[in-house]
JSON list of C-alpha atoms in Angstrom, two decimals:
[
{"chain": "A", "resi": 1, "resn": "UNK", "atom": "CA", "xyz": [-4.56, 5.46, 15.17]},
{"chain": "A", "resi": 2, "resn": "UNK", "atom": "CA", "xyz": [-1.31, 7.44, 14.14]},
{"chain": "A", "resi": 3, "resn": "UNK", "atom": "CA", "xyz": [-1.99, 10.54, 11.45]},
{"chain": "A", "resi": 4, "resn": "UNK", "atom": "CA", "xyz": [0.62, 12.22, 9.80]},
{"chain": "A", "resi": 5, "resn": "UNK", "atom": "CA", "xyz": [0.01, 15.89, 8.38]},
{"chain": "A", "resi": 6, "resn": "UNK", "atom": "CA", "xyz": [2.43, 17.43, 6.03]},
{"chain": "A", "resi": 7, "resn": "UNK", "atom": "CA", "xyz": [2.99, 20.96, 5.13]},
{"chain": "A", "resi": 8, "resn": "UNK", "atom": "CA", "xyz": [5.11, 23.55, 3.05]},
{"chain": "A", "resi": 9, "resn": "UNK", "atom": "CA", "xyz": [4.82, 22.35, -0.32]},
{"chain": "A", "resi": 10, "resn": "UNK", "atom": "CA", "xyz": [4.51, 24.88, -3.31]},
{"chain": "A", "resi": 11, "resn": "UNK", "atom": "CA", "xyz": [5.45, 26.44, -6.46]},
{"chain": "A", "resi": 12, "resn": "UNK", "atom": "CA", "xyz": [9.40, 27.43, -6.54]},
{"chain": "A", "resi": 13, "resn": "UNK", "atom": "CA", "xyz": [11.48, 28.41, -9.20]},
{"chain": "A", "resi": 14, "resn": "UNK", "atom": "CA", "xyz": [14.48, 26.14, -10.15]},
{"chain": "A", "resi": 15, "resn": "UNK", "atom": "CA", "xyz": [17.42, 26.97, -7.90]},
{"chain": "A", "resi": 16, "resn": "UNK", "atom": "CA", "xyz": [15.14, 27.85, -4.77]},
{"chain": "A", "resi": 17, "resn": "UNK", "atom": "CA", "xyz": [14.10, 26.31, -1.46]},
{"chain": "A", "resi": 18, "resn": "UNK", "atom": "CA", "xyz": [11.35, 24.73, 0.41]},
{"chain": "A", "resi": 19, "resn": "UNK", "atom": "CA", "xyz": [10.93, 23.18, 3.75]},
{"chain": "A", "resi": 20, "resn": "UNK", "atom": "CA", "xyz": [8.46, 20.15, 4.10]},
{"chain": "A", "resi": 21, "resn": "UNK", "atom": "CA", "xyz": [7.26, 19.47, 7.68]},
{"chain": "A", "resi": 22, "resn": "UNK", "atom": "CA", "xyz": [5.40, 16.36, 8.79]},
{"chain": "A", "resi": 23, "resn": "UNK", "atom": "CA", "xyz": [3.94, 16.00, 11.92]},
{"chain": "A", "resi": 24, "resn": "UNK", "atom": "CA", "xyz": [2.69, 12.84, 13.83]},
{"chain": "A", "resi": 25, "resn": "UNK", "atom": "CA", "xyz": [-0.19, 12.89, 16.57]},
{"chain": "A", "resi": 26, "resn": "UNK", "atom": "CA", "xyz": [-2.17, 9.98, 18.20]},
{"chain": "A", "resi": 27, "resn": "UNK", "atom": "CA", "xyz": [-1.46, 7.31, 20.67]},
{"chain": "A", "resi": 28, "resn": "UNK", "atom": "CA", "xyz": [2.29, 7.12, 19.96]},
{"chain": "A", "resi": 29, "resn": "UNK", "atom": "CA", "xyz": [4.61, 5.33, 22.09]},
{"chain": "A", "resi": 30, "resn": "UNK", "atom": "CA", "xyz": [7.69, 5.47, 19.77]},
{"chain": "A", "resi": 31, "resn": "UNK", "atom": "CA", "xyz": [8.43, 6.38, 16.35]},
{"chain": "A", "resi": 32, "resn": "UNK", "atom": "CA", "xyz": [11.25, 4.09, 14.83]},
{"chain": "A", "resi": 33, "resn": "UNK", "atom": "CA", "xyz": [12.07, 5.33, 11.27]},
{"chain": "A", "resi": 34, "resn": "UNK", "atom": "CA", "xyz": [10.42, 8.40, 9.28]},
{"chain": "A", "resi": 35, "resn": "UNK", "atom": "CA", "xyz": [11.03, 9.33, 5.98]},
{"chain": "A", "resi": 36, "resn": "UNK", "atom": "CA", "xyz": [9.76, 11.10, 2.91]},
{"chain": "A", "resi": 37, "resn": "UNK", "atom": "CA", "xyz": [8.71, 9.60, -0.40]},
{"chain": "A", "resi": 38, "resn": "UNK", "atom": "CA", "xyz": [7.86, 11.32, -3.58]},
{"chain": "A", "resi": 39, "resn": "UNK", "atom": "CA", "xyz": [5.75, 10.31, -6.89]},
{"chain": "A", "resi": 40, "resn": "UNK", "atom": "CA", "xyz": [5.74, 12.11, -9.84]},
{"chain": "A", "resi": 41, "resn": "UNK", "atom": "CA", "xyz": [2.99, 11.60, -12.60]},
{"chain": "A", "resi": 42, "resn": "UNK", "atom": "CA", "xyz": [3.82, 8.60, -14.57]},
{"chain": "A", "resi": 43, "resn": "UNK", "atom": "CA", "xyz": [6.57, 7.51, -12.19]},
{"chain": "A", "resi": 44, "resn": "UNK", "atom": "CA", "xyz": [6.87, 4.77, -9.57]},
{"chain": "A", "resi": 45, "resn": "UNK", "atom": "CA", "xyz": [7.38, 6.29, -5.81]},
{"chain": "A", "resi": 46, "resn": "UNK", "atom": "CA", "xyz": [10.60, 6.66, -4.70]},
{"chain": "A", "resi": 47, "resn": "UNK", "atom": "CA", "xyz": [12.10, 7.03, -1.46]},
{"chain": "A", "resi": 48, "resn": "UNK", "atom": "CA", "xyz": [13.83, 10.77, -0.86]},
{"chain": "A", "resi": 49, "resn": "UNK", "atom": "CA", "xyz": [15.09, 10.39, 2.42]},
{"chain": "A", "resi": 50, "resn": "UNK", "atom": "CA", "xyz": [14.75, 8.55, 5.79]},
{"chain": "A", "resi": 51, "resn": "UNK", "atom": "CA", "xyz": [16.18, 9.04, 9.28]},
{"chain": "A", "resi": 52, "resn": "UNK", "atom": "CA", "xyz": [16.03, 6.50, 12.27]},
{"chain": "A", "resi": 53, "resn": "UNK", "atom": "CA", "xyz": [15.37, 7.55, 15.82]},
{"chain": "A", "resi": 54, "resn": "UNK", "atom": "CA", "xyz": [19.20, 7.81, 16.69]},
{"chain": "A", "resi": 55, "resn": "UNK", "atom": "CA", "xyz": [19.35, 10.20, 13.60]},
{"chain": "A", "resi": 56, "resn": "UNK", "atom": "CA", "xyz": [21.02, 7.83, 11.15]},
{"chain": "A", "resi": 57, "resn": "UNK", "atom": "CA", "xyz": [19.87, 9.23, 7.61]},
{"chain": "A", "resi": 58, "resn": "UNK", "atom": "CA", "xyz": [19.85, 8.17, 3.91]},
{"chain": "A", "resi": 59, "resn": "UNK", "atom": "CA", "xyz": [19.19, 9.74, 0.61]},
{"chain": "A", "resi": 60, "resn": "UNK", "atom": "CA", "xyz": [18.26, 9.23, -2.86]},
{"chain": "A", "resi": 61, "resn": "UNK", "atom": "CA", "xyz": [21.45, 9.76, -5.08]},
{"chain": "A", "resi": 62, "resn": "UNK", "atom": "CA", "xyz": [19.51, 12.35, -6.80]},
{"chain": "A", "resi": 63, "resn": "UNK", "atom": "CA", "xyz": [18.92, 14.59, -3.80]},
{"chain": "A", "resi": 64, "resn": "UNK", "atom": "CA", "xyz": [22.15, 14.17, -1.85]},
{"chain": "A", "resi": 65, "resn": "UNK", "atom": "CA", "xyz": [24.12, 17.46, -1.04]},
{"chain": "A", "resi": 66, "resn": "UNK", "atom": "CA", "xyz": [20.86, 19.09, -1.81]},
{"chain": "A", "resi": 67, "resn": "UNK", "atom": "CA", "xyz": [18.23, 17.92, 0.69]},
{"chain": "A", "resi": 68, "resn": "UNK", "atom": "CA", "xyz": [18.59, 17.56, 4.22]},
{"chain": "A", "resi": 69, "resn": "UNK", "atom": "CA", "xyz": [16.21, 15.29, 6.28]},
{"chain": "A", "resi": 70, "resn": "UNK", "atom": "CA", "xyz": [15.95, 15.86, 10.23]},
{"chain": "A", "resi": 71, "resn": "UNK", "atom": "CA", "xyz": [13.67, 15.28, 13.04]},
{"chain": "A", "resi": 72, "resn": "UNK", "atom": "CA", "xyz": [12.45, 16.77, 16.43]},
{"chain": "A", "resi": 73, "resn": "UNK", "atom": "CA", "xyz": [11.70, 13.63, 18.56]},
{"chain": "A", "resi": 74, "resn": "UNK", "atom": "CA", "xyz": [9.73, 15.68, 21.36]},
{"chain": "A", "resi": 75, "resn": "UNK", "atom": "CA", "xyz": [7.47, 17.07, 18.56]},
{"chain": "A", "resi": 76, "resn": "UNK", "atom": "CA", "xyz": [7.08, 13.86, 16.50]},
{"chain": "A", "resi": 77, "resn": "UNK", "atom": "CA", "xyz": [8.13, 15.91, 13.68]},
{"chain": "A", "resi": 78, "resn": "UNK", "atom": "CA", "xyz": [10.27, 15.28, 10.56]},
{"chain": "A", "resi": 79, "resn": "UNK", "atom": "CA", "xyz": [11.49, 17.90, 8.37]},
{"chain": "A", "resi": 80, "resn": "UNK", "atom": "CA", "xyz": [12.92, 18.17, 4.84]},
{"chain": "A", "resi": 81, "resn": "UNK", "atom": "CA", "xyz": [14.94, 20.79, 3.82]},
{"chain": "A", "resi": 82, "resn": "UNK", "atom": "CA", "xyz": [15.04, 21.06, 0.01]},
{"chain": "A", "resi": 83, "resn": "UNK", "atom": "CA", "xyz": [17.81, 23.45, -1.64]},
{"chain": "A", "resi": 84, "resn": "UNK", "atom": "CA", "xyz": [18.86, 24.02, -5.06]},
{"chain": "A", "resi": 85, "resn": "UNK", "atom": "CA", "xyz": [15.57, 22.60, -6.63]},
{"chain": "A", "resi": 86, "resn": "UNK", "atom": "CA", "xyz": [15.39, 21.19, -9.99]},
{"chain": "A", "resi": 87, "resn": "UNK", "atom": "CA", "xyz": [12.35, 20.88, -12.05]},
{"chain": "A", "resi": 88, "resn": "UNK", "atom": "CA", "xyz": [12.84, 17.14, -11.86]},
{"chain": "A", "resi": 89, "resn": "UNK", "atom": "CA", "xyz": [11.95, 17.31, -8.16]},
{"chain": "A", "resi": 90, "resn": "UNK", "atom": "CA", "xyz": [8.34, 18.14, -9.14]},
{"chain": "A", "resi": 91, "resn": "UNK", "atom": "CA", "xyz": [6.37, 15.43, -7.40]},
{"chain": "A", "resi": 92, "resn": "UNK", "atom": "CA", "xyz": [3.74, 14.78, -4.64]},
{"chain": "A", "resi": 93, "resn": "UNK", "atom": "CA", "xyz": [5.76, 14.31, -1.34]},
{"chain": "A", "resi": 94, "resn": "UNK", "atom": "CA", "xyz": [4.59, 12.32, 1.21]},
{"chain": "A", "resi": 95, "resn": "UNK", "atom": "CA", "xyz": [5.82, 11.24, 4.57]},
{"chain": "A", "resi": 96, "resn": "UNK", "atom": "CA", "xyz": [5.93, 7.99, 6.19]},
{"chain": "A", "resi": 97, "resn": "UNK", "atom": "CA", "xyz": [6.46, 6.63, 9.91]},
{"chain": "A", "resi": 98, "resn": "UNK", "atom": "CA", "xyz": [6.52, 3.34, 11.72]},
{"chain": "A", "resi": 99, "resn": "UNK", "atom": "CA", "xyz": [6.86, 2.44, 15.31]},
{"chain": "A", "resi": 100, "resn": "UNK", "atom": "CA", "xyz": [4.60, 1.48, 18.54]},
{"chain": "A", "resi": 101, "resn": "UNK", "atom": "CA", "xyz": [1.50, 3.15, 19.39]},
{"chain": "A", "resi": 102, "resn": "UNK", "atom": "CA", "xyz": [-1.11, 2.62, 22.20]},
{"chain": "A", "resi": 103, "resn": "UNK", "atom": "CA", "xyz": [-4.15, 0.42, 21.07]},
{"chain": "A", "resi": 104, "resn": "UNK", "atom": "CA", "xyz": [-6.91, -0.99, 23.42]},
{"chain": "A", "resi": 105, "resn": "UNK", "atom": "CA", "xyz": [-4.47, -1.04, 26.35]},
{"chain": "A", "resi": 106, "resn": "UNK", "atom": "CA", "xyz": [-1.68, -2.71, 24.90]},
{"chain": "A", "resi": 107, "resn": "UNK", "atom": "CA", "xyz": [1.43, -1.76, 22.57]},
{"chain": "A", "resi": 108, "resn": "UNK", "atom": "CA", "xyz": [0.79, -2.34, 18.72]},
{"chain": "A", "resi": 109, "resn": "UNK", "atom": "CA", "xyz": [2.88, -1.31, 15.61]},
{"chain": "A", "resi": 110, "resn": "UNK", "atom": "CA", "xyz": [1.85, 1.16, 13.29]},
{"chain": "A", "resi": 111, "resn": "UNK", "atom": "CA", "xyz": [3.05, 2.27, 9.90]},
{"chain": "A", "resi": 112, "resn": "UNK", "atom": "CA", "xyz": [1.36, 5.76, 8.39]},
{"chain": "A", "resi": 113, "resn": "UNK", "atom": "CA", "xyz": [1.43, 7.89, 5.76]},
{"chain": "A", "resi": 114, "resn": "UNK", "atom": "CA", "xyz": [0.61, 11.34, 5.11]},
{"chain": "A", "resi": 115, "resn": "UNK", "atom": "CA", "xyz": [-1.71, 12.57, 2.41]},
{"chain": "A", "resi": 116, "resn": "UNK", "atom": "CA", "xyz": [0.89, 14.24, 0.43]},
{"chain": "A", "resi": 117, "resn": "UNK", "atom": "CA", "xyz": [1.84, 17.65, -0.48]},
{"chain": "A", "resi": 118, "resn": "UNK", "atom": "CA", "xyz": [2.62, 19.20, -4.01]},
{"chain": "A", "resi": 119, "resn": "UNK", "atom": "CA", "xyz": [6.13, 20.33, -4.75]},
{"chain": "A", "resi": 120, "resn": "UNK", "atom": "CA", "xyz": [6.13, 21.75, -8.19]},
{"chain": "A", "resi": 121, "resn": "UNK", "atom": "CA", "xyz": [9.87, 23.54, -9.43]},
{"chain": "A", "resi": 122, "resn": "UNK", "atom": "CA", "xyz": [9.45, 25.67, -12.47]},
{"chain": "A", "resi": 123, "resn": "UNK", "atom": "CA", "xyz": [12.10, 26.22, -15.08]}
]
């Protein structure tokens, strides 16, 4: 199995910054896309930002210009730098990754989610 562990959430005032990290571990052969999703109470989960293995990124319109996603392929880690935070950014943020892993001596596809980290932005 492939595990994803997030860190970096917390409480911050509006206008502040936070940096989230998500490290993947396990019998990983390769990781394709990695991304950050968020879900606020009473709302649907939404994609915040994604990044391919080649570094191509995409962002939700609501975070463009404020958030930056990046990854360190050598460390199997994805980051989300969040600047100019707003109260509406308050949510549980979860990372996601898909790729290929070793399973019983053969390559198999995987898709994994982290446990989530709370981001709270006060006004």
